[in-house]
Coordinates of C-alpha atoms in Angstrom, one line a residue:
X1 CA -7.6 41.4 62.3
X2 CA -4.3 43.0 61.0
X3 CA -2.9 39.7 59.4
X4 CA -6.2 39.1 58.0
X5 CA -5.8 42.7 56.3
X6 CA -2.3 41.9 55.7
X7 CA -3.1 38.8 54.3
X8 CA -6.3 40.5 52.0
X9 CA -3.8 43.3 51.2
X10 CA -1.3 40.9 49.5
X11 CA -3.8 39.4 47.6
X12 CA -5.3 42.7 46.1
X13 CA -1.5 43.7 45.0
X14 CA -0.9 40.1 44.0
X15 CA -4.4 40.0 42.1
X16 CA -4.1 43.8 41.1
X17 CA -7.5 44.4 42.4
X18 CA -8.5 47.5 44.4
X19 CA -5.0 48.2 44.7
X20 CA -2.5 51.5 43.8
X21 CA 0.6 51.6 44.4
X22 CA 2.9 54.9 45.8
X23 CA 5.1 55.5 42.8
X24 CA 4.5 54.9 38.8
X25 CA 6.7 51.9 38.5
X26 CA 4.3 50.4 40.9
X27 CA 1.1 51.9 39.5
X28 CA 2.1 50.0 36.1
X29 CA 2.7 46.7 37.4
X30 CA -0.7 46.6 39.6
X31 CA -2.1 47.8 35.8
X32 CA 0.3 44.6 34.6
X33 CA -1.1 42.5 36.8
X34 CA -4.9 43.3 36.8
X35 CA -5.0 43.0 32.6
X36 CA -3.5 39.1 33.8
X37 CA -6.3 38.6 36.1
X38 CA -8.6 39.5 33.8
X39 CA -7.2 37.1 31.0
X40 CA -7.1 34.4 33.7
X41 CA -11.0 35.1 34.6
X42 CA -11.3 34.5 30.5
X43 CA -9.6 32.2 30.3
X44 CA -12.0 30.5 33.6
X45 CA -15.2 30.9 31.5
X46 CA -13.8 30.2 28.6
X47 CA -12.9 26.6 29.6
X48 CA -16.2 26.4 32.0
X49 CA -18.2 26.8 28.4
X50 CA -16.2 24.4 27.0
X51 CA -16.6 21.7 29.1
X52 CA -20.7 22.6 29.7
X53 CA -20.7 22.5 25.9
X54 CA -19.1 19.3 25.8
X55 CA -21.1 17.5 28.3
X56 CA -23.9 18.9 26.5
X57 CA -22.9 17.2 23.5
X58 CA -22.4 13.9 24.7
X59 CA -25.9 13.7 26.4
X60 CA -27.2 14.9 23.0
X61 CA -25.4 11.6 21.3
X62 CA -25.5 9.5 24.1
X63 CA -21.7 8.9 24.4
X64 CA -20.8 7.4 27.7
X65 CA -17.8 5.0 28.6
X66 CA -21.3 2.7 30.0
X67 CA -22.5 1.8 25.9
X68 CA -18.6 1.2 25.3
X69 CA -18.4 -1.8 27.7
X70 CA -21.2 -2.6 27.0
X71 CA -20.7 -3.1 23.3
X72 CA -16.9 -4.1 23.5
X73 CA -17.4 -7.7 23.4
X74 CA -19.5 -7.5 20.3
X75 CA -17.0 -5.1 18.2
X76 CA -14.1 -6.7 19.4
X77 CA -16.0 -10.2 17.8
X78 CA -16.6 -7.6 14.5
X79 CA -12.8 -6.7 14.3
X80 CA -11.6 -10.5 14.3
X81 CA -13.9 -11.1 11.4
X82 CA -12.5 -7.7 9.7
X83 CA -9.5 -8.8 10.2
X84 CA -9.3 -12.4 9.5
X85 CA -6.2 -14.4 10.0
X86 CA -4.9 -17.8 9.0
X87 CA -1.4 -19.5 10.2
X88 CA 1.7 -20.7 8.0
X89 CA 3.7 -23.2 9.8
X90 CA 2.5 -22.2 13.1
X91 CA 2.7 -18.4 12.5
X92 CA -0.3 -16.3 12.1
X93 CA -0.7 -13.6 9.3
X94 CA -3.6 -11.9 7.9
X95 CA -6.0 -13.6 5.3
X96 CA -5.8 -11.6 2.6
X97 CA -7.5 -15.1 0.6
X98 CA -10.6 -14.2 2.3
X99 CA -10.6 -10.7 0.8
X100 CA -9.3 -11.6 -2.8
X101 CA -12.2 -14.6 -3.0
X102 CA -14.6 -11.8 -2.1
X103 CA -13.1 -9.5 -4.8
X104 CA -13.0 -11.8 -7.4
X105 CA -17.0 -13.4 -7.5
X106 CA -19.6 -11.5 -9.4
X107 CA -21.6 -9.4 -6.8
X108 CA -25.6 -11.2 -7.1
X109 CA -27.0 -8.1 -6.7
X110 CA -26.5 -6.9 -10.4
X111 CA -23.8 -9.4 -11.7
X112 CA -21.2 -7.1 -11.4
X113 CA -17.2 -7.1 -10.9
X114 CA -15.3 -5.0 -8.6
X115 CA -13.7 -3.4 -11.6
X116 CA -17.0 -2.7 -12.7
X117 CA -17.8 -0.7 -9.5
X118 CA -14.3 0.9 -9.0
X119 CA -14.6 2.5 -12.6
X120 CA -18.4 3.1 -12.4
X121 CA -17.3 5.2 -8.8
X122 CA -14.4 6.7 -10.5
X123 CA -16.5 7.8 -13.7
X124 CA -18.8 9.6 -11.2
X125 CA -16.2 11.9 -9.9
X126 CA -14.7 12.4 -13.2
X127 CA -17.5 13.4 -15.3
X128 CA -19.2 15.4 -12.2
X129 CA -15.5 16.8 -12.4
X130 CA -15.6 17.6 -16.2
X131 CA -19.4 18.5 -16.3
X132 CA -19.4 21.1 -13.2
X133 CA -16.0 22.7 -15.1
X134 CA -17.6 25.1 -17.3
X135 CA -19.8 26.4 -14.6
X136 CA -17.4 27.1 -12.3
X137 CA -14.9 28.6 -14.8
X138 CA -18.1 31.1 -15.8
X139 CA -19.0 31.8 -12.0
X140 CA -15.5 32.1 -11.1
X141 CA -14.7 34.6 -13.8
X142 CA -18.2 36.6 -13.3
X143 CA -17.4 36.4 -9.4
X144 CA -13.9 38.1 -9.3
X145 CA -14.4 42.1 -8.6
X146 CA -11.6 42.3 -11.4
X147 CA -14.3 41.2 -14.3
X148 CA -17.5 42.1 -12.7
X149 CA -18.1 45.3 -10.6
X150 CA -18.5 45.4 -6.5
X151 CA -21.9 44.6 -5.7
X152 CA -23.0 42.7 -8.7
X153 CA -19.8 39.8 -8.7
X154 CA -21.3 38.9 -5.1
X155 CA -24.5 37.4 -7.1
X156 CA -22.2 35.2 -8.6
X157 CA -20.2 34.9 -5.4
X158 CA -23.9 34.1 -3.8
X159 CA -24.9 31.5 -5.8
X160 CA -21.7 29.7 -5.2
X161 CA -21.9 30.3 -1.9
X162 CA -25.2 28.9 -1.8
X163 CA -24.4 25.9 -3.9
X164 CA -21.2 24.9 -1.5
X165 CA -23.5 25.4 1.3
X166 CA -25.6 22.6 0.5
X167 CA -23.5 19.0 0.5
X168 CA -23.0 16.9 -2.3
X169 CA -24.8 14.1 -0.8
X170 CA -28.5 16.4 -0.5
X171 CA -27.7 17.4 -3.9
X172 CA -28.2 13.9 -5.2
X173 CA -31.2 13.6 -2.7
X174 CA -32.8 16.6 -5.0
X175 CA -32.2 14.9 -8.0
X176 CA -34.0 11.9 -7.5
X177 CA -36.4 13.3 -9.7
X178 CA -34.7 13.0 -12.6
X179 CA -34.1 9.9 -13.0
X180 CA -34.1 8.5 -9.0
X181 CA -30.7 7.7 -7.1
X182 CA -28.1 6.2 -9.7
X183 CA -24.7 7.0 -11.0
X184 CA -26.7 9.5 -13.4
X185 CA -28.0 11.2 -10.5
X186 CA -24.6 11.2 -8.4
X187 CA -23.1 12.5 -11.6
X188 CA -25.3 15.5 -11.6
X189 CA -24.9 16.6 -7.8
X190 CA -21.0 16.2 -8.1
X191 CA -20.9 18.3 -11.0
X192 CA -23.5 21.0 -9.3
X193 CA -20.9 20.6 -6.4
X194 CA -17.8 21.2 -8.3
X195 CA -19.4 24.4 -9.5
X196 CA -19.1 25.9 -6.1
X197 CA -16.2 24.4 -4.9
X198 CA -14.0 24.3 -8.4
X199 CA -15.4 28.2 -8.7
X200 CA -14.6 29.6 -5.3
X201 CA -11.1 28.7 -5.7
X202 CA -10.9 30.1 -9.4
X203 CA -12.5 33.0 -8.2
X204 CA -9.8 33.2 -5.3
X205 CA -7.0 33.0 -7.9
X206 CA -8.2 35.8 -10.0
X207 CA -8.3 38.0 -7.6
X208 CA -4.3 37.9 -7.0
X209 CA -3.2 38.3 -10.5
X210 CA -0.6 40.8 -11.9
X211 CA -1.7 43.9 -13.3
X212 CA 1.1 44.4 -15.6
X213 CA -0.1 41.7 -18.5
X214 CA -4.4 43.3 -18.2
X215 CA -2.5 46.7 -18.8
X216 CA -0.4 45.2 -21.5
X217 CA -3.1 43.7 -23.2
X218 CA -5.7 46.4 -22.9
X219 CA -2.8 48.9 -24.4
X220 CA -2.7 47.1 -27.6
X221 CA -7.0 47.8 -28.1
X222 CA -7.8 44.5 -27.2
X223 CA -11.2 44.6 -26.0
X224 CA -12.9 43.5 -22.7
X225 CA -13.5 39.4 -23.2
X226 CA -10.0 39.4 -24.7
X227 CA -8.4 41.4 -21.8
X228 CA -9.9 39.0 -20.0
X229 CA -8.9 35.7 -21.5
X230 CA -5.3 37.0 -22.6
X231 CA -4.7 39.5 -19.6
X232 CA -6.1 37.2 -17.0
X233 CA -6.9 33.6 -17.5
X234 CA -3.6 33.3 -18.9
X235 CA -2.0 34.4 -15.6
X236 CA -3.8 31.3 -13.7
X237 CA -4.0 28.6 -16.3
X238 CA -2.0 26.7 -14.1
X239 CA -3.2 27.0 -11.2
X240 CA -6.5 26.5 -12.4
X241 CA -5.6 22.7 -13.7
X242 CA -3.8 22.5 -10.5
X243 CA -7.0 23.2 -8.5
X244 CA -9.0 21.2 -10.8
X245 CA -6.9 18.3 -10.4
X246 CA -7.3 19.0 -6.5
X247 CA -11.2 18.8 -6.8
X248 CA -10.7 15.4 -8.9
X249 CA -9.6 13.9 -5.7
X250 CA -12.4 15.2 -3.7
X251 CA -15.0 14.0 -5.9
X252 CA -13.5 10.7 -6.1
X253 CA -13.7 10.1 -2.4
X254 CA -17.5 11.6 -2.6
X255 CA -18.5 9.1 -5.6
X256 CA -17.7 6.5 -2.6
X257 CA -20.3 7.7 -0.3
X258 CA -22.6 8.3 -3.1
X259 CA -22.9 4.5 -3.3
X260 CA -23.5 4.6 0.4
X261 CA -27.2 6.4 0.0
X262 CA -27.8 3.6 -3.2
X263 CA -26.0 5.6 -5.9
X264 CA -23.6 2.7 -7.3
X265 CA -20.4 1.7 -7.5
X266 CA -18.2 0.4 -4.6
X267 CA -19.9 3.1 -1.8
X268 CA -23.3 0.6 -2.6
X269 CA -21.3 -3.1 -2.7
X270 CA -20.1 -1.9 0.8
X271 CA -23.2 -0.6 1.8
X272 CA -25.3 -3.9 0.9
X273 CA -22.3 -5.9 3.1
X274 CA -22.9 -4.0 6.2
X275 CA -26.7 -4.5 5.8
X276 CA -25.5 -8.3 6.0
X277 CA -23.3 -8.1 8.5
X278 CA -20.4 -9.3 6.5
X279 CA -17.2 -7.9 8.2
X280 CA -14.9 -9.4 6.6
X281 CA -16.2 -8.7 2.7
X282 CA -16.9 -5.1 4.5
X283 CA -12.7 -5.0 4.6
X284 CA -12.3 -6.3 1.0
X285 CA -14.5 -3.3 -0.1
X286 CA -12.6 -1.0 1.7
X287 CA -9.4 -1.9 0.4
X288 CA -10.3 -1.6 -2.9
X289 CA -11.8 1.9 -2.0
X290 CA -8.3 2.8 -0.8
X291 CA -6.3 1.6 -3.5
X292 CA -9.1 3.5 -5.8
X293 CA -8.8 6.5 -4.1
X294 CA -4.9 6.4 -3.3
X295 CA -4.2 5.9 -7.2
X296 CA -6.0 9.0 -8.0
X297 CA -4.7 11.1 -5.4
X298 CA -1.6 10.4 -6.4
X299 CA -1.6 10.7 -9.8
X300 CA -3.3 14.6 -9.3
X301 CA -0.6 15.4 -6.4
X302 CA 2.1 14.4 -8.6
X303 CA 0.3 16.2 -11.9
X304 CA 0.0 19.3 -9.4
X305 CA 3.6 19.3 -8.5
X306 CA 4.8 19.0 -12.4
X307 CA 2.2 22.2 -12.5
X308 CA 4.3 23.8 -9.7
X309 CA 7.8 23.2 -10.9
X310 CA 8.5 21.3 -7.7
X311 CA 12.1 20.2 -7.9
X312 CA 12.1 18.5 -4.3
X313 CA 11.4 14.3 -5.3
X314 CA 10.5 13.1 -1.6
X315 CA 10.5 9.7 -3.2
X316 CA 7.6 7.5 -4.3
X317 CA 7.4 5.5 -0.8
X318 CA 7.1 8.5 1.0
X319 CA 5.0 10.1 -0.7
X320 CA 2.8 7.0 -0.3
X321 CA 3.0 7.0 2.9
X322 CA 2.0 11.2 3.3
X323 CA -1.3 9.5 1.6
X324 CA -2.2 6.2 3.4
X325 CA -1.6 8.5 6.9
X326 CA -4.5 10.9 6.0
X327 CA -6.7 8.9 3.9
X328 CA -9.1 8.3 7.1
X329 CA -9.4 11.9 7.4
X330 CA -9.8 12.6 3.8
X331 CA -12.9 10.1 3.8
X332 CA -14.9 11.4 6.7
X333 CA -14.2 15.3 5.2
X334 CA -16.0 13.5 2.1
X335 CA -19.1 12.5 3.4
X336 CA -20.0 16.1 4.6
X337 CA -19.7 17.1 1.3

């Protein structure tokens, strides 16, 4: 019995459970080591819940390593065709032939060229861009405590709130009305979008600008709009092209997956090859969606950096690079939009 309570002894001190020690110096560390036991027990349920929530989740999907066997065979069959390849003296390479005949023939579906589609997805984002520009600049002005007084800027804040809360894709869905699901349409719910987004932001910058310049201003009897304009929006013109720029890119990427839901454009040519099973024109599409995409992200980063004064030049082949590594991730952050 006495190693037992020896035993249950050392693992109250070691545990700082139940346990006091004779002097302060020991008193602290049983204190020391009780606050770790604690943290530890979080730390337990912490990673219990996780792993419950998890599991939970992939019941809910029905993820299981089962459906990936299962379906191996076919997808690997799938990547050969997305990938098609085609030998040169013996050597294999990539046939990029496949893709470029693809890219080249009018699509049946309308008579259409890829150019047509890659400029009829870029005009989306850019006049959703331009068209949402005015309302944000007004709900980002209206919605910084510096213009409008504390509780009243939070109906602008609100209504920007509400109109981020709702993605870009469900705002086309309430358009169909107007004119059903077209570029027109996908135009309208990237501009109601960029008032959210494009105004959030503006509304973020605002809030940190000098007050030296509004005093300035306001000492010479300038009144309130022109305090405003002069005092203010002159602080964070730059940023404010910077940001728009930023949002450019975004929409871009969203004009893709607007095609996806019948909206036009590339996002549609792509859509209409998966419905056919067409792998390997699937691949063309998608290249030309990344070379779309890639040229206008670019262009903004670099018109951004001019905005910023960067002097570092990380060279055009890295910077490249910095963009074909996250372009994946960009994409899929698109289509929750």
């Amino acid at each position: 019995m006495s190693a037992e309570r020896g035993l249950v002894e050392r693992l109250r001190a070691y545990f700082g459970i139940g346990y006091a020690g004779t002097d302060e110096v020991e008193h602290r560390l049983t204190e020391l080591k009780r606050s770790k036991t604690v943290s530890r027990l979080f730390w337990l349920v912490g990673v219990a819940l996780f792993g419950y929530l998890f599991s939970f989740t992939l019941g809910q999907v029905g993820f299981s390593v089962g459906e990936l066997v299962k379906y191996w065979p076919a997808f690997r069959e799938a990547l050969g065709e997305f990938v098609p390849t085609t030998t040169y003296n013996g050597v294999p390479f990539v046939d990029f032939g496949a893709y470029w005949q693809f890219i080249t023939v009018e699509q049946p579906k309308n008579g259409s060229t890829f150019v047509d589609a890659a400029i009829t997805t870029f005009s989306i984002g850019f006049a959703g861009t331009v068209l949402g520009i005015p309302g944000a600049l007004l709900f980002g002005v209206l919605g910084s405590e510096r213009v409008t007084p504390f509780p009243f800027n939070f109906i602008f804040r609100g209504t920007m709130s509400t109109i981020r809360s709702i993605p870009a894709l469900v705002w086309a869905l309430i358009y169909i009305p107007l004119g059903g699901l077209s570029p027109f349409t996908a135009t309208l719910a990237i501009g109601t979008d960029t008032v959210g987004n494009l105004g959030r932001l503006f509304t973020d910058a605002l809030e940190e600008v000098e007050d030296g310049p509004i005093e300035a201003i306001e000492s010479t009897g300038a009144n309130r709009v022109q305090t405003i304009v002069f005092g203010m929006l002159s602080q964070v013109f730059t940023p404010f092209i910077a940001w728009t720029m930023y949002i450019l890119e975004i929409n871009v990427r969203i004009a893709v997956t607007m095609g996806l839901i019948g909206a036009g454009g590339l996002g549609s040519i792509l859509q209409t090859q998966q419905g056919l099973f067409a792998y390997t024109n699937m691949m063309a599409t998608i290249i030309v969606i990344f070379l779309l995409v890639v040229s206008v992200e670019m262009v903004s980063q670099r018109t951004r950096s001019y905005l910023r004064g960067d002097t570092e030049d990380r060279g055009i082949v890295r910077h490249l690079m910095d963009l074909v590594r996250g372009f994946p991730e960009r994409m899929s952050e698109s289509l929750g939009r």
